[in-house]
Amino acid sequence: MSTDYTYDDQGQFFPFFILTISSLVTLPLTYTLLKPSKELENTAPRIKSDFKPKDEDLIQGQRNKQWRKERRLKRIITVVLGWAVIGWMAYLIIVTQRTVPQIWDPYKILGISRSTSEKNIKKAFKKLSLLYHPDKAVPRENQTIEDINAYFVEISKAYKALTDEEIRNNWNLYGHPDGKQSMSIGIALPKLMVTEGNGKYVLLVYGLLLGVLLPYLVGTWWYGTQKMTREKILLASAGNLFREWKEDLTAGGVVGALSSGEEFNTVLKGNKAETGLGKVEKSILNAGETTPTAVGLTVKDRRKLEDQEGARRKTLALLWAYLGRIELDDKALDDEKYEMAPLALLMNDSFTAISLAYGLMPPLLATYQASQSIIQAIPPEGSPLLQLPHLTPSLARNVEGQDSKTRMSIQQFMAMPEYQRRKLLTNQAEALTPQQYNDAMAVARQIPLVKVEKVFFKVMGERFITTGSLVQCVAKARIIPPGMVDVPEVNELDLEDIDPDEGDIDGVLGRKTPKNARRKNADGTVAEEAEMEKPIVPPIAFAPYFARDHSPRWYMFLSESKQNRVAVPPTTIMTFNKPIFDAAGKPTYNMQTLKLQFQAPPQAGKYTFVMHLVCDSYLGMDSKMEATLVVEDAAKAVEIEEEDEISEPDEDSIAGQMNALKTGSLTGPPPKRKRKAAVESDEEDDSDTDGDVEDTSETDTETDED
């Protein structure tokens, strides 16, 4: 049996081939565009405000530029073209007339059924022979002698297939009266590609695709990943930042260090490195409304600027112009100014990781402060009140006091009486209009300020913290936006941390709220949580000058109070376990649970730590609280537990009567013993009403809030 290869010279199957290839590319790209985004910036709510900066068009242009840089536009164009090709191929498949191979059937040729007897088969053949025998047939319209001869041959084959035993066997076995036929394979490629003389061009195309384009794409991807760090910056930039690190870094020094990033050179390539540099420096060095320079440069920061040259000098000047919200009166320079901030924040993430590796607190806190300044477009020594819309440095200085040496936070300002706030902002020079004042107050009341209520240490499922155990630092906090009144008192039950049940895997791993978490109803009864709540995303940071949407993050870590070093590295908190605002936009004041895990020290004793909770998006809203960790020796902890397990004697027994004589009480139950705990902890009166003891931590620590 031979094999015959045929090509799609009539274009019947080529659309199927193109449709398949196009679908393999188009369908996955379509899914990536339409699937719900998991990035918090795309799913988080927004703080409501009508405030628009003067350069809103430039800031929005930078957002669009980043959108194009992420190749979403290219993917959209590719998807549109892909679906156009798919539609075209589907149209060709529908309208193209296909030749369908006919199965040779002797019964059909003779016009009889399969149950026809041999006698009737002969009658049918004889009848057709009279009509189509070459010697007797008369050609009809549009019919030739050749057509009649061919049809008579088919009639004869059909008759023999049904009457001759050998031919019938061939037809039953191979489907053809002549026996086994050659196999025909159709290839869904146009005949043009395999026509003699075109082979060299086909080989050239294959060579370019497999030998040039594919290695280029793979190499570009590989080397692109190898030259980037985990923080998505160039390795060269990370090296420059490492050399810039110093023990005495301030937030202003961090800004100077960030300008060493190589990514800025791509923005200021060519003549851009020198164009307008003098104008930018003059703008930032001019006298400000409340400071010697427009952006509050210190002598050290100014010296750092003057020591630079080329692209780095302009980068640093533009960064200071951005932080000071300086109008450069040049669209190109202002556009470059807003482009610098997101790159600087990216550099700062890497610089924070470098500072964390050294473990010193001052440089680490300086990097967090730099992050807050970059997102809010406020100089490191600027007023936190500038985070509110419409406020200017002169208005902020009037609120704080002209001779004040300290900065006032938003929460301190919002704690003032309403009439005093309104007077300070509306009865001054460059005062706010009533509408602007209301907008500023509305924004302040939407900022998620995290207030820590209690910090303690525990080991899940254990009463004592022993050496080497896995410890959880638990912070109980509420989100109370500045300016809120009638804030409810803290519910004592909410300050407890209930260990999840053994079968509650999500609760054990900390992915969701434990199912057995307790809460108190309005009537004071203790209720069980019906189900675990989904993570709650806080609102996007209110940062109208920052050319990116940024979801606020909180960093929770421990430091050693005496040595001023990081004791436990930070954990990043991006979501909360309970709703922050209700459907009407009002705060819920729910108690949030924040946790940090670490291994207990190898030696027993008391260890004093400071728990820090730092927000990367807002100035003046960080908090810290001191907590003492009591670590018991494993053997001693076992002895204490065994002592606590000894039950008190019953009063109606001899031992009970003797105990009553010793205590001076002959009637009534003996007094309850106080448990020995590693640290003091408050216990609720109703926690043991039904004889069951909740599996709560008894290693709560005394905390002092600064």
Short mmCIF file of N, CA, C and O in Angstrom, two decimals, residues 496-550:
data_model
loop_
_atom_site.label_atom_id
_atom_site.label_comp_id
_atom_site.label_asym_id
_atom_site.label_seq_id
_atom_site.Cartn_x
_atom_site.Cartn_y
_atom_site.Cartn_z
N GLU A 496 -9.06 39.74 73.41
CA GLU A 496 -8.54 38.39 73.50
C GLU A 496 -8.21 37.85 72.10
O GLU A 496 -8.76 38.29 71.11
N ASP A 497 -7.31 36.92 72.07
CA ASP A 497 -6.98 36.25 70.81
C ASP A 497 -7.27 34.76 70.99
O ASP A 497 -6.58 34.07 71.74
N ILE A 498 -8.32 34.30 70.33
CA ILE A 498 -8.77 32.92 70.49
C ILE A 498 -8.00 32.02 69.53
O ILE A 498 -7.91 32.29 68.34
N ASP A 499 -7.43 30.96 70.07
CA ASP A 499 -6.75 29.98 69.22
C ASP A 499 -7.77 29.26 68.36
O ASP A 499 -8.84 28.86 68.85
N PRO A 500 -7.51 29.07 67.10
CA PRO A 500 -8.46 28.37 66.24
C PRO A 500 -8.55 26.89 66.60
O PRO A 500 -7.65 26.33 67.23
N ASP A 501 -9.66 26.28 66.22
CA ASP A 501 -9.83 24.85 66.44
C ASP A 501 -8.80 24.06 65.62
O ASP A 501 -8.24 24.56 64.64
N GLU A 502 -8.59 22.82 66.02
CA GLU A 502 -7.59 22.00 65.35
C GLU A 502 -7.92 21.78 63.87
O GLU A 502 -7.04 21.72 63.03
N GLY A 503 -9.19 21.67 63.55
CA GLY A 503 -9.57 21.44 62.15
C GLY A 503 -9.67 22.70 61.33
O GLY A 503 -9.90 22.63 60.11
N ASP A 504 -9.52 23.86 61.95
CA ASP A 504 -9.64 25.13 61.23
C ASP A 504 -8.28 25.47 60.63
O ASP A 504 -7.50 26.24 61.20
N ILE A 505 -7.98 24.91 59.47
CA ILE A 505 -6.67 25.09 58.85
C ILE A 505 -6.41 26.54 58.50
O ILE A 505 -5.32 27.07 58.76
N ASP A 506 -7.41 27.23 57.90
CA ASP A 506 -7.23 28.63 57.53
C ASP A 506 -6.96 29.50 58.74
O ASP A 506 -6.14 30.42 58.69
N GLY A 507 -7.63 29.20 59.85
CA GLY A 507 -7.40 29.97 61.06
C GLY A 507 -6.02 29.72 61.65
O GLY A 507 -5.37 30.63 62.13
N VAL A 508 -5.57 28.46 61.61
CA VAL A 508 -4.24 28.13 62.14
C VAL A 508 -3.15 28.83 61.34
O VAL A 508 -2.18 29.35 61.89
N LEU A 509 -3.31 28.85 60.02
CA LEU A 509 -2.31 29.47 59.16
C LEU A 509 -2.44 30.98 59.09
O LEU A 509 -1.61 31.64 58.47
N GLY A 510 -3.48 31.54 59.70
CA GLY A 510 -3.64 32.98 59.72
C GLY A 510 -4.23 33.57 58.46
O GLY A 510 -4.17 34.78 58.25
N ARG A 511 -4.79 32.72 57.60
CA ARG A 511 -5.35 33.24 56.35
C ARG A 511 -6.70 33.92 56.57
O ARG A 511 -7.05 34.84 55.86
N LYS A 512 -7.47 33.44 57.57
CA LYS A 512 -8.77 34.01 57.84
C LYS A 512 -9.01 34.06 59.34
O LYS A 512 -8.27 33.48 60.13
N THR A 513 -10.09 34.76 59.71
CA THR A 513 -10.45 34.82 61.11
C THR A 513 -10.91 33.45 61.60
O THR A 513 -11.68 32.78 60.91
N PRO A 514 -10.42 33.00 62.77
CA PRO A 514 -10.87 31.69 63.27
C PRO A 514 -12.39 31.63 63.40
O PRO A 514 -13.04 32.61 63.76
N LYS A 515 -12.93 30.45 63.12
CA LYS A 515 -14.38 30.28 63.17
C LYS A 515 -14.92 30.44 64.59
O LYS A 515 -16.08 30.81 64.78
N ASN A 516 -14.08 30.16 65.58
CA ASN A 516 -14.56 30.23 66.95
C ASN A 516 -14.26 31.57 67.62
O ASN A 516 -14.30 31.68 68.83
N ALA A 517 -13.89 32.57 66.81
CA ALA A 517 -13.60 33.89 67.38
C ALA A 517 -14.85 34.46 68.03
O ALA A 517 -15.94 34.39 67.47
N ARG A 518 -14.68 35.06 69.20
CA ARG A 518 -15.83 35.52 69.96
C ARG A 518 -16.08 37.01 69.72
O ARG A 518 -15.17 37.78 69.46
N ARG A 519 -17.31 37.43 69.88
CA ARG A 519 -17.68 38.83 69.86
C ARG A 519 -18.87 39.00 70.81
O ARG A 519 -19.57 38.06 71.13
N LYS A 520 -19.09 40.22 71.27
CA LYS A 520 -20.17 40.49 72.22
C LYS A 520 -21.30 41.20 71.50
O LYS A 520 -21.09 42.18 70.79
N ASN A 521 -22.51 40.71 71.68
CA ASN A 521 -23.68 41.32 71.08
C ASN A 521 -24.07 42.59 71.84
O ASN A 521 -23.50 42.93 72.88
N ALA A 522 -25.09 43.27 71.30
CA ALA A 522 -25.52 44.52 71.92
C ALA A 522 -26.06 44.30 73.34
O ALA A 522 -25.96 45.17 74.19
N ASP A 523 -26.63 43.11 73.60
CA ASP A 523 -27.18 42.82 74.93
C ASP A 523 -26.14 42.29 75.89
O ASP A 523 -26.46 41.92 77.01
N GLY A 524 -24.87 42.23 75.46
CA GLY A 524 -23.81 41.78 76.34
C GLY A 524 -23.51 40.31 76.29
O GLY A 524 -22.56 39.86 76.92
N THR A 525 -24.30 39.53 75.57
CA THR A 525 -24.05 38.10 75.47
C THR A 525 -22.91 37.83 74.50
O THR A 525 -22.65 38.61 73.58
N VAL A 526 -22.23 36.70 74.71
CA VAL A 526 -21.12 36.32 73.85
C VAL A 526 -21.65 35.51 72.69
O VAL A 526 -22.39 34.54 72.88
N ALA A 527 -21.30 35.89 71.50
CA ALA A 527 -21.77 35.21 70.30
C ALA A 527 -20.59 34.58 69.58
O ALA A 527 -19.44 34.96 69.78
N GLU A 528 -20.90 33.62 68.75
CA GLU A 528 -19.89 32.95 67.93
C GLU A 528 -19.91 33.54 66.53
O GLU A 528 -20.96 33.88 65.99
N GLU A 529 -18.74 33.68 65.94
CA GLU A 529 -18.67 34.16 64.55
C GLU A 529 -19.28 33.10 63.64
O GLU A 529 -18.90 31.94 63.69
N ALA A 530 -20.23 33.50 62.82
CA ALA A 530 -20.92 32.54 61.95
C ALA A 530 -19.97 32.00 60.89
O ALA A 530 -20.02 30.83 60.55
N GLU A 531 -19.12 32.83 60.37
CA GLU A 531 -18.21 32.37 59.32
C GLU A 531 -17.01 33.30 59.29
O GLU A 531 -17.03 34.40 59.81
N MET A 532 -15.97 32.83 58.67
CA MET A 532 -14.75 33.64 58.55
C MET A 532 -14.99 34.78 57.57
O MET A 532 -15.64 34.61 56.55
N GLU A 533 -14.46 35.94 57.92
CA GLU A 533 -14.67 37.10 57.07
C GLU A 533 -13.54 37.20 56.05
O GLU A 533 -12.40 36.83 56.30
N LYS A 534 -13.88 37.74 54.90
CA LYS A 534 -12.89 37.90 53.84
C LYS A 534 -11.96 39.06 54.19
O LYS A 534 -12.35 40.00 54.88
N PRO A 535 -10.73 39.03 53.67
CA PRO A 535 -9.80 40.15 53.92
C PRO A 535 -10.38 41.46 53.39
O PRO A 535 -10.96 41.51 52.30
N ILE A 536 -10.22 42.51 54.17
CA ILE A 536 -10.74 43.83 53.82
C ILE A 536 -9.59 44.71 53.35
O ILE A 536 -8.56 44.83 54.04
N VAL A 537 -9.76 45.31 52.20
CA VAL A 537 -8.72 46.15 51.62
C VAL A 537 -8.98 47.60 52.03
O VAL A 537 -10.09 48.11 51.84
N PRO A 538 -7.99 48.29 52.58
CA PRO A 538 -8.19 49.70 52.94
C PRO A 538 -8.25 50.58 51.70
O PRO A 538 -7.85 50.17 50.61
N PRO A 539 -8.74 51.81 51.83
CA PRO A 539 -8.83 52.70 50.67
C PRO A 539 -7.44 53.02 50.10
O PRO A 539 -6.44 53.04 50.81
N ILE A 540 -7.43 53.29 48.79
CA ILE A 540 -6.20 53.76 48.13
C ILE A 540 -5.71 55.01 48.83
O ILE A 540 -6.50 55.87 49.24
N ALA A 541 -4.39 55.11 49.00
CA ALA A 541 -3.83 56.27 49.69
C ALA A 541 -4.23 57.56 48.98
O ALA A 541 -4.16 57.66 47.75
N PHE A 542 -4.65 58.54 49.77
CA PHE A 542 -4.97 59.84 49.20
C PHE A 542 -3.66 60.57 48.93
O PHE A 542 -3.05 61.17 49.83
N ALA A 543 -3.21 60.51 47.69
CA ALA A 543 -1.94 61.11 47.27
C ALA A 543 -2.13 61.70 45.89
O ALA A 543 -1.72 61.12 44.88
N PRO A 544 -2.76 62.88 45.79
CA PRO A 544 -3.11 63.42 44.46
C PRO A 544 -1.91 63.81 43.61
O PRO A 544 -2.05 63.94 42.40
N TYR A 545 -0.73 63.98 44.21
CA TYR A 545 0.45 64.39 43.44
C TYR A 545 1.28 63.20 42.99
O TYR A 545 2.18 63.36 42.17
N PHE A 546 1.00 62.03 43.51
CA PHE A 546 1.77 60.84 43.17
C PHE A 546 1.14 60.19 41.94
O PHE A 546 -0.05 59.88 41.94
N ALA A 547 1.96 59.96 40.91
CA ALA A 547 1.45 59.51 39.60
C ALA A 547 1.23 58.01 39.54
O ALA A 547 1.45 57.38 38.50
N ARG A 548 0.80 57.42 40.64
CA ARG A 548 0.44 56.00 40.69
C ARG A 548 -0.66 55.83 41.73
O ARG A 548 -0.75 56.62 42.68
N ASP A 549 -1.45 54.80 41.57
CA ASP A 549 -2.36 54.40 42.63
C ASP A 549 -1.60 53.50 43.59
O ASP A 549 -1.01 52.50 43.17
N HIS A 550 -1.62 53.85 44.85
CA HIS A 550 -0.84 53.10 45.85
C HIS A 550 -1.73 52.68 47.00
O HIS A 550 -2.39 53.52 47.64
#
